[in-house]
mmCIF file of C-alpha atoms in Angstrom:
data_model
loop_
_atom_site.group_PDB
_atom_site.id
_atom_site.type_symbol
_atom_site.label_atom_id
_atom_site.label_comp_id
_atom_site.label_asym_id
_atom_site.label_seq_id
_atom_site.Cartn_x
_atom_site.Cartn_y
_atom_site.Cartn_z
ATOM 1 C CA MET Q 1 0.000 0.000 0.000
ATOM 2 C CA GLU Q 2 1.405 3.393 -0.979
ATOM 3 C CA MET Q 3 2.179 5.439 2.135
ATOM 4 C CA GLU Q 4 2.832 8.822 0.535
ATOM 5 C CA ASN Q 5 -0.095 11.162 1.262
ATOM 6 C CA ASP Q 6 -2.016 8.268 2.800
ATOM 7 C CA PRO Q 7 -4.542 9.796 5.235
ATOM 8 C CA ASN Q 8 -4.428 6.646 7.370
ATOM 9 C CA ASP Q 9 -0.662 6.912 7.932
ATOM 10 C CA GLN Q 10 -0.311 7.908 11.576
ATOM 11 C CA THR Q 11 3.357 7.198 12.102
ATOM 12 C CA GLY Q 12 4.484 8.805 15.338
ATOM 13 C CA SER Q 13 1.008 8.921 16.852
ATOM 14 C CA TYR Q 14 1.287 5.860 19.071
ATOM 15 C CA VAL Q 15 4.890 4.919 19.803
ATOM 16 C CA HIS Q 16 7.429 7.382 21.221
ATOM 17 C CA ALA Q 17 11.004 6.191 21.293
ATOM 18 C CA GLY Q 18 12.304 5.440 24.764
ATOM 19 C CA GLU Q 19 8.955 6.049 26.459
ATOM 20 C CA ALA Q 20 6.277 3.884 27.997
ATOM 21 C CA PHE Q 21 2.794 4.230 26.541
ATOM 22 C CA ASP Q 22 0.672 6.652 28.579
ATOM 23 C CA ARG Q 23 -3.003 6.801 27.614
ATOM 24 C CA ASP Q 24 -4.740 10.148 28.041
ATOM 25 C CA MET Q 25 -7.589 9.293 30.421
ATOM 26 C CA ASN Q 26 -9.133 12.774 30.435
ATOM 27 C CA TYR Q 27 -12.604 12.535 28.951
ATOM 28 C CA ILE Q 28 -15.653 14.788 28.814
ATOM 29 C CA PRO Q 29 -17.132 14.133 32.276
ATOM 30 C CA ASP Q 30 -20.771 14.984 31.533
ATOM 31 C CA ARG Q 31 -23.341 12.304 32.270
ATOM 32 C CA ILE Q 32 -26.803 11.514 30.961
ATOM 33 C CA THR Q 33 -28.952 10.837 34.008
ATOM 34 C CA SER Q 34 -32.519 10.118 35.035
ATOM 35 C CA ASP Q 35 -32.427 11.782 38.459
ATOM 36 C CA GLY Q 36 -31.998 15.421 37.425
ATOM 37 C CA SER Q 37 -28.362 15.494 38.536
ATOM 38 C CA SER Q 38 -27.130 16.657 35.134
ATOM 39 C CA PRO Q 39 -28.391 18.931 32.345
ATOM 40 C CA TRP Q 40 -28.650 15.865 30.105
ATOM 41 C CA PRO Q 41 -31.819 13.886 30.926
ATOM 42 C CA ALA Q 42 -32.188 10.288 29.809
ATOM 43 C CA GLU Q 43 -34.741 10.592 27.004
ATOM 44 C CA ALA Q 44 -35.543 8.030 24.331
ATOM 45 C CA GLY Q 45 -34.571 9.178 20.857
ATOM 46 C CA ARG Q 46 -32.540 12.193 21.971
ATOM 47 C CA TYR Q 47 -29.029 10.769 21.829
ATOM 48 C CA ARG Q 48 -26.963 8.859 19.305
ATOM 49 C CA LEU Q 49 -24.175 6.517 20.344
ATOM 50 C CA ALA Q 50 -21.203 6.932 18.001
ATOM 51 C CA VAL Q 51 -19.003 3.836 17.788
ATOM 52 C CA SER Q 52 -16.650 1.846 15.642
ATOM 53 C CA ARG Q 53 -16.886 -1.929 15.741
ATOM 54 C CA ALA Q 54 -13.086 -1.963 15.581
ATOM 55 C CA CYS Q 55 -12.590 -0.219 18.921
ATOM 56 C CA PRO Q 56 -12.653 -2.274 22.148
ATOM 57 C CA TRP Q 57 -13.692 0.727 24.252
ATOM 58 C CA ALA Q 58 -16.686 1.298 21.956
ATOM 59 C CA ASN Q 59 -17.389 -2.436 21.801
ATOM 60 C CA ARG Q 60 -18.334 -2.490 25.485
ATOM 61 C CA THR Q 61 -21.040 0.140 24.881
ATOM 62 C CA ILE Q 62 -22.421 -1.796 21.903
ATOM 63 C CA ILE Q 63 -22.643 -4.918 24.078
ATOM 64 C CA SER Q 64 -24.265 -3.096 26.995
ATOM 65 C CA ARG Q 65 -26.827 -1.441 24.706
ATOM 66 C CA ARG Q 66 -27.689 -4.877 23.255
ATOM 67 C CA LEU Q 67 -27.932 -6.700 26.563
ATOM 68 C CA LEU Q 68 -30.140 -4.036 28.137
ATOM 69 C CA GLY Q 69 -32.356 -3.629 25.072
ATOM 70 C CA LEU Q 70 -31.650 0.074 24.569
ATOM 71 C CA GLU Q 71 -31.554 -0.084 20.759
ATOM 72 C CA ASP Q 72 -34.859 1.757 20.343
ATOM 73 C CA ALA Q 73 -34.044 4.385 22.971
ATOM 74 C CA ILE Q 74 -30.489 5.116 21.833
ATOM 75 C CA SER Q 75 -29.694 4.977 18.124
ATOM 76 C CA MET Q 76 -26.200 4.072 16.925
ATOM 77 C CA ALA Q 77 -23.850 5.697 14.415
ATOM 78 C CA ILE Q 78 -21.200 3.276 13.162
ATOM 79 C CA ALA Q 79 -17.925 4.743 11.921
ATOM 80 C CA GLY Q 80 -15.641 2.849 9.587
ATOM 81 C CA PRO Q 81 -12.707 0.845 10.918
ATOM 82 C CA THR Q 82 -9.942 3.242 9.830
ATOM 83 C CA HIS Q 83 -9.416 6.912 10.560
ATOM 84 C CA ASP Q 84 -6.849 9.620 9.978
ATOM 85 C CA LYS Q 85 -5.242 11.954 12.493
ATOM 86 C CA ARG Q 86 -8.320 14.171 12.494
ATOM 87 C CA SER Q 87 -11.204 11.876 13.250
ATOM 88 C CA TRP Q 88 -13.250 8.721 12.847
ATOM 89 C CA THR Q 89 -15.390 9.014 9.710
ATOM 90 C CA PHE Q 90 -18.816 7.738 8.709
ATOM 91 C CA ASP Q 91 -17.553 6.328 5.429
ATOM 92 C CA LEU Q 92 -19.759 3.233 5.713
ATOM 93 C CA ASP Q 93 -22.909 5.316 5.227
ATOM 94 C CA PRO Q 94 -24.301 6.420 1.848
ATOM 95 C CA GLY Q 95 -22.581 9.616 0.781
ATOM 96 C CA GLY Q 96 -20.113 9.255 3.648
ATOM 97 C CA LYS Q 97 -22.467 10.969 6.106
ATOM 98 C CA ASP Q 98 -24.212 9.673 9.204
ATOM 99 C CA PRO Q 99 -27.906 9.694 8.222
ATOM 100 C CA VAL Q 100 -29.110 11.114 11.545
ATOM 101 C CA LEU Q 101 -26.394 13.562 12.530
ATOM 102 C CA GLY Q 102 -25.642 14.581 8.944
ATOM 103 C CA ILE Q 103 -21.902 14.706 9.522
ATOM 104 C CA GLU Q 104 -18.969 13.083 7.754
ATOM 105 C CA ARG Q 105 -16.622 13.096 10.751
ATOM 106 C CA LEU Q 106 -17.211 12.543 14.432
ATOM 107 C CA GLN Q 107 -14.899 15.505 14.908
ATOM 108 C CA GLN Q 108 -17.752 17.751 13.803
ATOM 109 C CA ALA Q 109 -19.878 16.730 16.801
ATOM 110 C CA TYR Q 110 -16.992 17.499 19.152
ATOM 111 C CA PHE Q 111 -16.313 20.893 17.553
ATOM 112 C CA THR Q 112 -20.014 21.785 17.600
ATOM 113 C CA ARG Q 113 -19.834 21.840 21.365
ATOM 114 C CA TYR Q 114 -16.145 22.593 21.868
ATOM 115 C CA PRO Q 115 -14.747 24.565 18.886
ATOM 116 C CA ASP Q 116 -11.218 24.273 20.293
ATOM 117 C CA TYR Q 117 -11.450 20.715 21.635
ATOM 118 C CA PRO Q 118 -7.793 19.886 22.342
ATOM 119 C CA ARG Q 119 -7.843 16.108 22.779
ATOM 120 C CA GLY Q 120 -8.332 13.061 20.616
ATOM 121 C CA ILE Q 121 -11.655 12.465 18.866
ATOM 122 C CA THR Q 122 -12.586 9.162 20.461
ATOM 123 C CA VAL Q 123 -15.310 6.547 20.352
ATOM 124 C CA PRO Q 124 -17.574 5.764 22.031
ATOM 125 C CA ALA Q 125 -19.281 9.126 22.220
ATOM 126 C CA MET Q 126 -22.823 10.093 23.083
ATOM 127 C CA VAL Q 127 -24.090 12.872 20.825
ATOM 128 C CA ASP Q 128 -27.095 15.119 21.469
ATOM 129 C CA ILE Q 129 -29.152 14.851 18.279
ATOM 130 C CA PRO Q 130 -31.015 18.199 18.570
ATOM 131 C CA THR Q 131 -27.813 20.262 18.859
ATOM 132 C CA GLY Q 132 -25.443 17.880 17.100
ATOM 133 C CA GLY Q 133 -22.900 18.305 19.887
ATOM 134 C CA VAL Q 134 -21.032 15.646 21.820
ATOM 135 C CA VAL Q 135 -22.277 15.071 25.371
ATOM 136 C CA THR Q 136 -19.657 12.667 26.690
ATOM 137 C CA ASN Q 137 -16.922 10.316 25.547
ATOM 138 C CA ASP Q 138 -16.258 8.881 29.006
ATOM 139 C CA PHE Q 139 -16.325 5.193 28.102
ATOM 140 C CA HIS Q 140 -16.022 4.227 31.774
ATOM 141 C CA ARG Q 141 -19.226 6.016 32.788
ATOM 142 C CA ILE Q 142 -21.311 5.418 29.663
ATOM 143 C CA THR Q 143 -21.938 1.733 30.318
ATOM 144 C CA LEU Q 144 -22.473 2.246 34.046
ATOM 145 C CA ASP Q 145 -25.088 4.871 33.209
ATOM 146 C CA PHE Q 146 -26.709 2.581 30.638
ATOM 147 C CA ALA Q 147 -27.160 0.117 33.505
ATOM 148 C CA THR Q 148 -28.321 2.566 36.171
ATOM 149 C CA GLN Q 149 -29.721 5.732 34.540
ATOM 150 C CA TRP Q 150 -31.586 4.259 31.568
ATOM 151 C CA THR Q 151 -33.606 1.691 33.515
ATOM 152 C CA ASP Q 152 -36.928 3.187 32.348
ATOM 153 C CA PHE Q 153 -35.977 2.084 28.847
ATOM 154 C CA HIS Q 154 -34.499 -1.337 29.605
ATOM 155 C CA ARG Q 155 -36.154 -4.255 27.839
ATOM 156 C CA GLU Q 156 -38.253 -6.733 29.783
ATOM 157 C CA GLY Q 157 -35.862 -9.340 31.181
ATOM 158 C CA ALA Q 158 -32.812 -7.076 30.993
ATOM 159 C CA PRO Q 159 -29.988 -8.347 33.226
ATOM 160 C CA ASP Q 160 -28.763 -6.333 36.177
ATOM 161 C CA LEU Q 161 -25.234 -5.761 34.949
ATOM 162 C CA TYR Q 162 -24.272 -3.647 37.958
ATOM 163 C CA PRO Q 163 -25.996 -5.176 40.990
ATOM 164 C CA GLU Q 164 -25.748 -3.000 44.082
ATOM 165 C CA ALA Q 165 -24.515 -5.803 46.318
ATOM 166 C CA GLN Q 166 -21.522 -6.386 44.031
ATOM 167 C CA ARG Q 167 -20.715 -2.851 42.899
ATOM 168 C CA ALA Q 168 -17.687 -2.328 45.139
ATOM 169 C CA GLU Q 169 -16.122 -5.601 43.980
ATOM 170 C CA ILE Q 170 -17.018 -4.948 40.343
ATOM 171 C CA ASP Q 171 -15.465 -1.474 40.533
ATOM 172 C CA GLU Q 172 -12.280 -2.843 42.068
ATOM 173 C CA LEU Q 173 -11.996 -5.607 39.491
ATOM 174 C CA ASN Q 174 -12.779 -3.276 36.584
ATOM 175 C CA HIS Q 175 -10.123 -0.796 37.712
ATOM 176 C CA TRP Q 176 -7.542 -3.574 37.881
ATOM 177 C CA VAL Q 177 -8.551 -5.063 34.522
ATOM 178 C CA LEU Q 178 -8.469 -1.617 32.883
ATOM 179 C CA HIS Q 179 -4.883 -0.876 33.859
ATOM 180 C CA HIS Q 180 -3.400 -4.355 33.600
ATOM 181 C CA VAL Q 181 -5.333 -5.997 30.740
ATOM 182 C CA ASN Q 182 -7.597 -3.649 28.704
ATOM 183 C CA ASN Q 183 -4.852 -1.023 28.560
ATOM 184 C CA GLY Q 184 -2.130 -3.557 29.317
ATOM 185 C CA VAL Q 185 -2.154 -4.811 25.732
ATOM 186 C CA TYR Q 186 -1.642 -1.235 24.518
ATOM 187 C CA LYS Q 187 1.185 -0.637 26.991
ATOM 188 C CA THR Q 188 2.844 -3.734 25.561
ATOM 189 C CA GLY Q 189 2.243 -2.904 21.914
ATOM 190 C CA PHE Q 190 3.062 0.800 22.069
ATOM 191 C CA ALA Q 191 6.146 0.522 24.292
ATOM 192 C CA GLY Q 192 8.944 2.738 23.031
ATOM 193 C CA SER Q 193 11.876 0.738 24.390
ATOM 194 C CA GLN Q 194 12.851 -2.828 25.152
ATOM 195 C CA GLU Q 195 12.733 -2.076 28.871
ATOM 196 C CA THR Q 196 9.224 -0.603 28.838
ATOM 197 C CA TYR Q 197 8.024 -3.403 26.559
ATOM 198 C CA GLU Q 198 9.326 -6.142 28.843
ATOM 199 C CA LYS Q 199 7.814 -4.476 31.899
ATOM 200 C CA ALA Q 200 4.398 -4.152 30.246
ATOM 201 C CA TYR Q 201 4.569 -7.649 28.730
ATOM 202 C CA THR Q 202 5.380 -9.216 32.100
ATOM 203 C CA ASP Q 203 2.577 -7.346 33.868
ATOM 204 C CA LEU Q 204 0.066 -8.254 31.158
ATOM 205 C CA TRP Q 205 0.809 -11.969 31.327
ATOM 206 C CA GLU Q 206 0.898 -12.059 35.114
ATOM 207 C CA SER Q 207 -2.541 -10.435 35.025
ATOM 208 C CA LEU Q 208 -3.887 -12.887 32.455
ATOM 209 C CA ASP Q 209 -2.636 -15.710 34.677
ATOM 210 C CA VAL Q 210 -4.632 -14.221 37.570
ATOM 211 C CA LEU Q 211 -7.765 -14.177 35.406
ATOM 212 C CA GLU Q 212 -7.086 -17.720 34.194
ATOM 213 C CA ASP Q 213 -7.115 -18.825 37.815
ATOM 214 C CA ARG Q 214 -10.187 -16.765 38.724
ATOM 215 C CA LEU Q 215 -12.162 -18.287 35.868
ATOM 216 C CA SER Q 216 -11.343 -21.790 37.105
ATOM 217 C CA ARG Q 217 -13.910 -21.256 39.870
ATOM 218 C CA SER Q 218 -16.952 -19.651 38.228
ATOM 219 C CA ARG Q 219 -18.571 -19.338 34.813
ATOM 220 C CA TYR Q 220 -18.317 -15.544 34.765
ATOM 221 C CA LEU Q 221 -16.020 -13.103 36.518
ATOM 222 C CA MET Q 222 -18.431 -12.347 39.352
ATOM 223 C CA GLY Q 223 -20.093 -15.757 39.653
ATOM 224 C CA PRO Q 224 -22.977 -17.483 37.873
ATOM 225 C CA SER Q 225 -24.315 -14.346 36.137
ATOM 226 C CA ILE Q 226 -23.023 -11.864 33.573
ATOM 227 C CA THR Q 227 -22.095 -8.425 34.912
ATOM 228 C CA GLU Q 228 -20.403 -5.221 33.811
ATOM 229 C CA ALA Q 229 -17.062 -6.912 34.516
ATOM 230 C CA ASP Q 230 -17.634 -9.421 31.703
ATOM 231 C CA VAL Q 231 -18.791 -6.663 29.359
ATOM 232 C CA ARG Q 232 -15.435 -4.944 29.855
ATOM 233 C CA LEU Q 233 -13.109 -7.937 29.658
ATOM 234 C CA PHE Q 234 -14.606 -9.666 26.604
ATOM 235 C CA PRO Q 235 -13.658 -6.994 24.003
ATOM 236 C CA THR Q 236 -9.982 -7.392 24.910
ATOM 237 C CA LEU Q 237 -10.047 -11.186 24.939
ATOM 238 C CA VAL Q 238 -11.859 -11.547 21.620
ATOM 239 C CA ARG Q 239 -9.211 -9.340 19.949
ATOM 240 C CA PHE Q 240 -6.281 -11.079 21.565
ATOM 241 C CA ASP Q 241 -5.356 -13.835 19.125
ATOM 242 C CA PRO Q 242 -6.488 -11.988 15.956
ATOM 243 C CA VAL Q 243 -4.486 -8.835 16.824
ATOM 244 C CA TYR Q 244 -2.708 -8.413 20.149
ATOM 245 C CA HIS Q 245 -0.720 -11.663 20.110
ATOM 246 C CA SER Q 246 1.168 -10.665 16.951
ATOM 247 C CA HIS Q 247 0.600 -6.953 16.308
ATOM 248 C CA PHE Q 248 1.285 -5.942 19.930
ATOM 249 C CA LYS Q 249 3.968 -8.622 20.488
ATOM 250 C CA ALA Q 250 1.931 -10.064 23.393
ATOM 251 C CA ASN Q 251 3.097 -13.476 22.283
ATOM 252 C CA ARG Q 252 3.923 -15.631 25.285
ATOM 253 C CA GLN Q 253 1.182 -17.935 24.075
ATOM 254 C CA PRO Q 254 -2.130 -17.715 22.199
ATOM 255 C CA LEU Q 255 -5.182 -17.121 24.333
ATOM 256 C CA ALA Q 256 -6.520 -20.330 22.785
ATOM 257 C CA SER Q 257 -3.908 -22.261 24.802
ATOM 258 C CA MET Q 258 -5.277 -20.993 28.145
ATOM 259 C CA PRO Q 259 -8.201 -23.311 28.930
ATOM 260 C CA ASN Q 260 -10.292 -21.125 31.228
ATOM 261 C CA LEU Q 261 -9.823 -17.802 29.458
ATOM 262 C CA TRP Q 262 -10.324 -19.365 26.040
ATOM 263 C CA ASN Q 263 -13.429 -21.348 26.933
ATOM 264 C CA TYR Q 264 -14.813 -18.273 28.692
ATOM 265 C CA THR Q 265 -14.213 -16.226 25.530
ATOM 266 C CA LYS Q 266 -15.883 -18.843 23.315
ATOM 267 C CA ASP Q 267 -18.795 -19.045 25.755
ATOM 268 C CA LEU Q 268 -19.398 -15.301 25.645
ATOM 269 C CA PHE Q 269 -18.871 -15.152 21.882
ATOM 270 C CA ARG Q 270 -21.874 -17.452 21.457
ATOM 271 C CA THR Q 271 -23.929 -15.593 24.079
ATOM 272 C CA PRO Q 272 -26.468 -13.195 22.494
ATOM 273 C CA GLY Q 273 -25.271 -9.609 22.759
ATOM 274 C CA PHE Q 274 -21.557 -10.427 22.805
ATOM 275 C CA GLY Q 275 -20.338 -12.283 19.715
ATOM 276 C CA ASP Q 276 -22.976 -10.722 17.485
ATOM 277 C CA THR Q 277 -21.275 -7.331 17.996
ATOM 278 C CA ILE Q 278 -17.880 -8.533 16.704
ATOM 279 C CA ASP Q 279 -16.637 -7.627 13.233
ATOM 280 C CA PHE Q 280 -13.247 -9.293 12.839
ATOM 281 C CA GLN Q 281 -12.495 -7.611 9.522
ATOM 282 C CA HIS Q 282 -13.077 -4.148 10.974
ATOM 283 C CA ILE Q 283 -10.926 -5.049 13.971
ATOM 284 C CA LYS Q 284 -7.979 -6.191 11.869
ATOM 285 C CA GLU Q 285 -8.235 -3.324 9.386
ATOM 286 C CA HIS Q 286 -8.179 -0.781 12.193
ATOM 287 C CA TYR Q 287 -5.083 -2.019 13.963
ATOM 288 C CA TYR Q 288 -3.048 -3.043 10.927
ATOM 289 C CA VAL Q 289 -3.904 -0.077 8.680
ATOM 290 C CA VAL Q 290 -4.069 2.803 11.146
ATOM 291 C CA GLN Q 291 -1.188 1.931 13.472
ATOM 292 C CA THR Q 292 1.635 2.462 11.018
ATOM 293 C CA ASP Q 293 4.113 2.840 13.883
ATOM 294 C CA LEU Q 294 3.820 -0.929 14.228
ATOM 295 C CA ASN Q 295 2.797 -1.993 10.721
ATOM 296 C CA PRO Q 296 4.243 0.454 8.158
ATOM 297 C CA THR Q 297 3.236 -1.755 5.209
ATOM 298 C CA GLN Q 298 -0.426 -1.655 6.299
ATOM 299 C CA ILE Q 299 -0.775 -5.270 5.181
ATOM 300 C CA VAL Q 300 -3.775 -6.850 6.918
ATOM 301 C CA PRO Q 301 -3.246 -10.534 7.806
ATOM 302 C CA LEU Q 302 -5.715 -13.048 6.426
ATOM 303 C CA GLY Q 303 -5.735 -15.193 9.572
ATOM 304 C CA PRO Q 304 -6.454 -16.468 12.036
ATOM 305 C CA ASP Q 305 -9.360 -18.795 11.319
ATOM 306 C CA THR Q 306 -12.126 -17.299 13.462
ATOM 307 C CA SER Q 307 -14.385 -20.334 13.146
ATOM 308 C CA ILE Q 308 -12.623 -21.662 16.259
ATOM 309 C CA PHE Q 309 -14.698 -19.200 18.293
ATOM 310 C CA LEU Q 310 -17.669 -21.460 17.549
ATOM 311 C CA GLU Q 311 -16.054 -24.619 18.886
ATOM 312 C CA ALA Q 312 -17.566 -26.218 21.983
ATOM 313 C CA HIS Q 313 -16.715 -24.768 25.388
ATOM 314 C CA ASP Q 314 -16.699 -26.348 28.829
ATOM 315 C CA ARG Q 315 -18.229 -23.545 30.911
ATOM 316 C CA ASP Q 316 -21.472 -25.449 31.484
ATOM 317 C CA ARG Q 317 -19.682 -27.268 34.295
ATOM 318 C CA PHE Q 318 -20.241 -24.271 36.570
ATOM 319 C CA ASP Q 319 -23.311 -23.085 38.447
ATOM 320 C CA THR Q 320 -25.074 -20.852 35.922
ATOM 321 C CA ASP Q 321 -27.713 -18.127 35.963
ATOM 322 C CA THR Q 322 -26.491 -16.214 32.925
ATOM 323 C CA TRP Q 323 -29.078 -13.437 32.908
ATOM 324 C CA GLY Q 324 -29.641 -13.243 36.673
ATOM 325 C CA PRO Q 325 -32.966 -13.447 38.528
ATOM 326 C CA GLY Q 326 -35.835 -12.894 36.101
ATOM 327 C CA GLY Q 327 -33.439 -12.148 33.261
ATOM 328 C CA THR Q 328 -33.645 -13.389 29.680
ATOM 329 C CA ALA Q 329 -31.465 -13.296 26.594
ATOM 330 C CA PRO Q 330 -31.812 -10.219 24.368
ATOM 331 C CA LEU Q 331 -33.618 -10.314 21.051
ATOM 332 C CA PRO Q 332 -31.513 -10.635 17.893
ATOM 333 C CA PRO Q 333 -29.846 -7.416 16.732
ATOM 334 C CA LYS Q 334 -31.776 -4.956 14.612
ATOM 335 C CA ALA Q 335 -31.586 -5.853 10.925
ATOM 336 C CA ASP Q 336 -29.539 -2.776 10.020
ATOM 337 C CA GLU Q 337 -27.043 -3.509 12.809
ATOM 338 C CA VAL Q 338 -26.218 -7.105 11.898
ATOM 339 C CA VAL Q 339 -22.491 -7.625 11.337
ATOM 340 C CA ASP Q 340 -21.528 -8.430 7.741
ATOM 341 C CA PRO Q 341 -21.569 -12.256 7.609
ATOM 342 C CA ALA Q 342 -18.315 -12.143 5.639
ATOM 343 C CA HIS Q 343 -16.649 -10.600 8.709
ATOM 344 C CA THR Q 344 -17.706 -13.113 11.363
ATOM 345 C CA PRO Q 345 -18.269 -16.847 11.738
ATOM 346 C CA LEU Q 346 -21.381 -16.117 13.813
ATOM 347 C CA HIS Q 347 -24.248 -15.662 11.406
ATOM 348 C CA VAL Q 348 -27.432 -14.236 12.911
ATOM 349 C CA THR Q 349 -30.688 -13.048 11.436
ATOM 350 C CA GLY Q 350 -31.708 -9.534 12.403
ATOM 351 C CA ARG Q 351 -35.132 -8.414 13.507
#
């Protein structure tokens, strides 16, 4: 692929020689709430969730929205898998514009509210449809608020992803997973020296070993039922062998060789609301085309064979109440949100 004048060439954006990777964790702190505590009330049809299926941070919001049945209350704008230094773009839509927001770039929603917005244009982002301005891009809070502030719009049988009795433990686990696993793969892949790489690599694998052990005792991270903790871990695990193992040099072993983590990943992949959000082609195109610091040729690998995600798992051996008391599986995805069957081994029919 010719690099000269390539808008996707972002050499120098991710890896800085001699330095450890340091993610900017400063996000727009606004929240959409149902209790009057913010100027953004939870209202059906008012907000649009901007995502890319390639991004693991956005993936968690897509999963949460599916599990809770918020598709009719919160519409979704899907950006393409690649972007330039300016912004994610809506190049998948006819005419290259999001049909609801009427914009070509997510950047436009940020600049509508903050003309001099100084930070990265990130997904996920909640956008206020009437004004066209971004409300928040705080991926940590968005899913928690989906679970707690949008309850009036949850589907019948929606799981309690953030049960009050477990919130302190979920928060502690999520904080640890964020820094050692979710972001740990990036610290490994974007390390700017051998020393920082080895430090991040060692921490990542020690952390995965901890999770391997934890998942030897229960079907899900918090016990017999799915919670917010699973929603946050799955997007990293499902990307591990297709991308992080090779692209980020996180190559002690494939995830598929770790029995508990791998069977857990396969289990969730076949659970409605998880695997049906995964677009492997978008995932690979994003990492291998955009991150030219690591892959200057922008060649996208053909493998691995993703049909292995559909192989049998052994998680049924544990006590199981997947959806929690009174909970049920979500309906199939909306017809216009079904992942391209050429991009996934999991073929579903939309509603």
